[in-house]
mmCIF file of C-alpha atoms in Angstrom:
data_model
loop_
_atom_site.group_PDB
_atom_site.id
_atom_site.type_symbol
_atom_site.label_atom_id
_atom_site.label_comp_id
_atom_site.label_asym_id
_atom_site.label_seq_id
_atom_site.Cartn_x
_atom_site.Cartn_y
_atom_site.Cartn_z
ATOM 1 C CA UNK A 1 -57.925 -37.279 60.509
ATOM 2 C CA UNK A 2 -56.849 -40.534 58.923
ATOM 3 C CA UNK A 3 -56.849 -43.611 61.121
ATOM 4 C CA UNK A 4 -55.523 -47.034 60.211
ATOM 5 C CA UNK A 5 -56.068 -49.776 62.759
ATOM 6 C CA UNK A 6 -54.866 -53.347 62.385
ATOM 7 C CA UNK A 7 -56.290 -56.243 64.360
ATOM 8 C CA UNK A 8 -56.337 -60.015 64.364
ATOM 9 C CA UNK A 9 -52.761 -60.774 65.270
ATOM 10 C CA UNK A 10 -51.800 -63.288 67.896
ATOM 11 C CA UNK A 11 -49.986 -66.488 68.679
ATOM 12 C CA UNK A 12 -50.554 -69.430 66.361
ATOM 13 C CA UNK A 13 -48.883 -72.760 65.771
ATOM 14 C CA UNK A 14 -47.022 -73.441 62.574
ATOM 15 C CA UNK A 15 -49.423 -74.627 59.924
ATOM 16 C CA UNK A 16 -52.259 -72.604 61.380
ATOM 17 C CA UNK A 17 -54.181 -69.631 60.051
ATOM 18 C CA UNK A 18 -54.969 -66.058 61.000
ATOM 19 C CA UNK A 19 -57.002 -63.291 59.440
ATOM 20 C CA UNK A 20 -55.730 -59.755 59.881
ATOM 21 C CA UNK A 21 -58.057 -56.810 59.454
ATOM 22 C CA UNK A 22 -57.235 -53.209 58.679
ATOM 23 C CA UNK A 23 -59.976 -50.735 59.474
ATOM 24 C CA UNK A 24 -59.652 -47.243 58.090
ATOM 25 C CA UNK A 25 -61.392 -43.970 58.706
ATOM 26 C CA UNK A 26 -60.944 -40.438 57.480
ATOM 27 C CA UNK A 27 -60.456 -41.598 53.911
ATOM 28 C CA UNK A 28 -62.573 -42.978 51.110
ATOM 29 C CA UNK A 29 -60.992 -46.395 50.948
ATOM 30 C CA UNK A 30 -62.152 -47.083 47.405
ATOM 31 C CA UNK A 31 -59.826 -44.355 46.121
ATOM 32 C CA UNK A 32 -56.682 -45.965 47.552
ATOM 33 C CA UNK A 33 -54.621 -48.995 46.787
ATOM 34 C CA UNK A 34 -53.561 -50.745 49.982
ATOM 35 C CA UNK A 35 -50.696 -52.826 51.208
ATOM 36 C CA UNK A 36 -49.554 -55.090 53.999
ATOM 37 C CA UNK A 37 -45.996 -55.135 55.280
ATOM 38 C CA UNK A 38 -44.238 -56.883 58.113
ATOM 39 C CA UNK A 39 -41.175 -56.230 60.195
ATOM 40 C CA UNK A 40 -39.012 -58.041 62.682
ATOM 41 C CA UNK A 41 -36.517 -56.345 65.001
ATOM 42 C CA UNK A 42 -33.307 -55.419 63.280
ATOM 43 C CA UNK A 43 -34.690 -55.824 59.786
ATOM 44 C CA UNK A 44 -36.272 -53.511 57.271
ATOM 45 C CA UNK A 45 -39.983 -53.429 56.716
ATOM 46 C CA UNK A 46 -40.854 -56.138 54.207
ATOM 47 C CA UNK A 47 -43.585 -56.088 51.591
ATOM 48 C CA UNK A 48 -46.202 -58.798 51.994
ATOM 49 C CA UNK A 49 -49.123 -58.003 49.682
ATOM 50 C CA UNK A 50 -51.013 -55.200 47.985
ATOM 51 C CA UNK A 51 -54.355 -54.701 46.344
ATOM 52 C CA UNK A 52 -55.665 -52.244 43.796
ATOM 53 C CA UNK A 53 -58.435 -49.782 44.610
ATOM 54 C CA UNK A 54 -61.214 -51.902 43.166
ATOM 55 C CA UNK A 55 -59.754 -55.149 44.408
ATOM 56 C CA UNK A 56 -59.437 -56.400 40.843
ATOM 57 C CA UNK A 57 -55.700 -57.024 41.105
ATOM 58 C CA UNK A 58 -53.462 -58.204 43.901
ATOM 59 C CA UNK A 59 -49.760 -58.695 44.359
ATOM 60 C CA UNK A 60 -47.949 -60.888 46.853
ATOM 61 C CA UNK A 61 -44.370 -61.399 47.866
ATOM 62 C CA UNK A 62 -42.913 -64.669 46.671
ATOM 63 C CA UNK A 63 -42.413 -65.762 50.282
ATOM 64 C CA UNK A 64 -46.165 -65.770 50.935
ATOM 65 C CA UNK A 65 -47.559 -66.559 47.516
ATOM 66 C CA UNK A 66 -50.073 -69.381 47.643
ATOM 67 C CA UNK A 67 -50.463 -69.022 51.424
ATOM 68 C CA UNK A 68 -51.603 -65.425 51.989
ATOM 69 C CA UNK A 69 -54.520 -63.646 50.350
ATOM 70 C CA UNK A 70 -55.246 -59.945 50.467
ATOM 71 C CA UNK A 71 -58.798 -58.701 49.996
ATOM 72 C CA UNK A 72 -60.864 -55.637 50.686
ATOM 73 C CA UNK A 73 -64.384 -54.513 51.424
ATOM 74 C CA UNK A 74 -64.631 -50.883 50.421
ATOM 75 C CA UNK A 75 -68.125 -50.584 51.839
ATOM 76 C CA UNK A 76 -66.721 -51.483 55.253
ATOM 77 C CA UNK A 77 -63.520 -49.456 54.800
ATOM 78 C CA UNK A 78 -61.567 -52.578 55.639
ATOM 79 C CA UNK A 79 -58.739 -54.568 54.121
ATOM 80 C CA UNK A 80 -57.954 -58.148 55.081
ATOM 81 C CA UNK A 81 -54.993 -60.476 55.009
ATOM 82 C CA UNK A 82 -55.859 -64.150 55.158
ATOM 83 C CA UNK A 83 -52.785 -66.075 56.258
ATOM 84 C CA UNK A 84 -52.728 -69.850 55.888
ATOM 85 C CA UNK A 85 -50.044 -72.490 56.401
ATOM 86 C CA UNK A 86 -48.155 -70.133 58.662
ATOM 87 C CA UNK A 87 -44.449 -70.659 59.207
ATOM 88 C CA UNK A 88 -42.139 -69.489 61.947
ATOM 89 C CA UNK A 89 -40.541 -67.063 59.533
ATOM 90 C CA UNK A 90 -43.899 -65.305 59.166
ATOM 91 C CA UNK A 91 -43.482 -63.990 62.700
ATOM 92 C CA UNK A 92 -43.370 -60.219 62.921
ATOM 93 C CA UNK A 93 -45.352 -57.048 63.317
ATOM 94 C CA UNK A 94 -47.779 -56.664 60.449
ATOM 95 C CA UNK A 95 -48.600 -53.195 59.216
ATOM 96 C CA UNK A 96 -51.365 -51.958 57.000
ATOM 97 C CA UNK A 97 -50.468 -49.147 54.625
ATOM 98 C CA UNK A 98 -52.596 -46.763 52.594
ATOM 99 C CA UNK A 99 -51.946 -45.248 49.251
ATOM 100 C CA UNK A 100 -50.094 -47.453 46.841
ATOM 101 C CA UNK A 101 -49.634 -50.743 45.058
ATOM 102 C CA UNK A 102 -45.874 -50.576 45.341
ATOM 103 C CA UNK A 103 -43.620 -52.925 47.286
ATOM 104 C CA UNK A 104 -41.587 -49.943 48.490
ATOM 105 C CA UNK A 105 -42.880 -48.795 51.884
ATOM 106 C CA UNK A 106 -41.800 -45.245 51.117
ATOM 107 C CA UNK A 107 -44.532 -45.044 48.489
ATOM 108 C CA UNK A 108 -47.338 -45.227 51.061
ATOM 109 C CA UNK A 109 -49.061 -42.300 52.704
ATOM 110 C CA UNK A 110 -50.514 -43.622 55.948
ATOM 111 C CA UNK A 111 -49.669 -46.457 58.310
ATOM 112 C CA UNK A 112 -51.247 -48.273 61.185
ATOM 113 C CA UNK A 113 -49.543 -49.094 64.463
ATOM 114 C CA UNK A 114 -49.172 -52.750 63.577
ATOM 115 C CA UNK A 115 -50.349 -56.049 64.997
ATOM 116 C CA UNK A 116 -48.038 -58.765 66.275
ATOM 117 C CA UNK A 117 -48.113 -62.202 64.683
ATOM 118 C CA UNK A 118 -46.127 -64.934 66.378
ATOM 119 C CA UNK A 119 -45.868 -68.391 64.856
ATOM 120 C CA UNK A 120 -44.603 -71.128 67.144
ATOM 121 C CA UNK A 121 -43.214 -74.468 66.101
#
């Protein structure tokens, strides 16, 4: 059974930082590309970042480029999202997704339940 569990969300002031973690089980993480998405009520799920299986290549949405960094530790079956210089518009539920490099959420195979990130001014 595949499990994807996000953690690390919370309330932070604008300009602050958070590190999100995505722990997986039931899969061999090194065989999957991974992604992070976010969603706010009433809007579609939005691509944030993705990382290739080996971690050699990453991709970020323009809205977070230069502020967010995706990384992975295959030995720990965990993917991370380092978020710096947070803005109010970064508020949302952040989801970890397994299986692709694509910015289209439909391309992913497994999803976590999400972790809430709230950025206050």
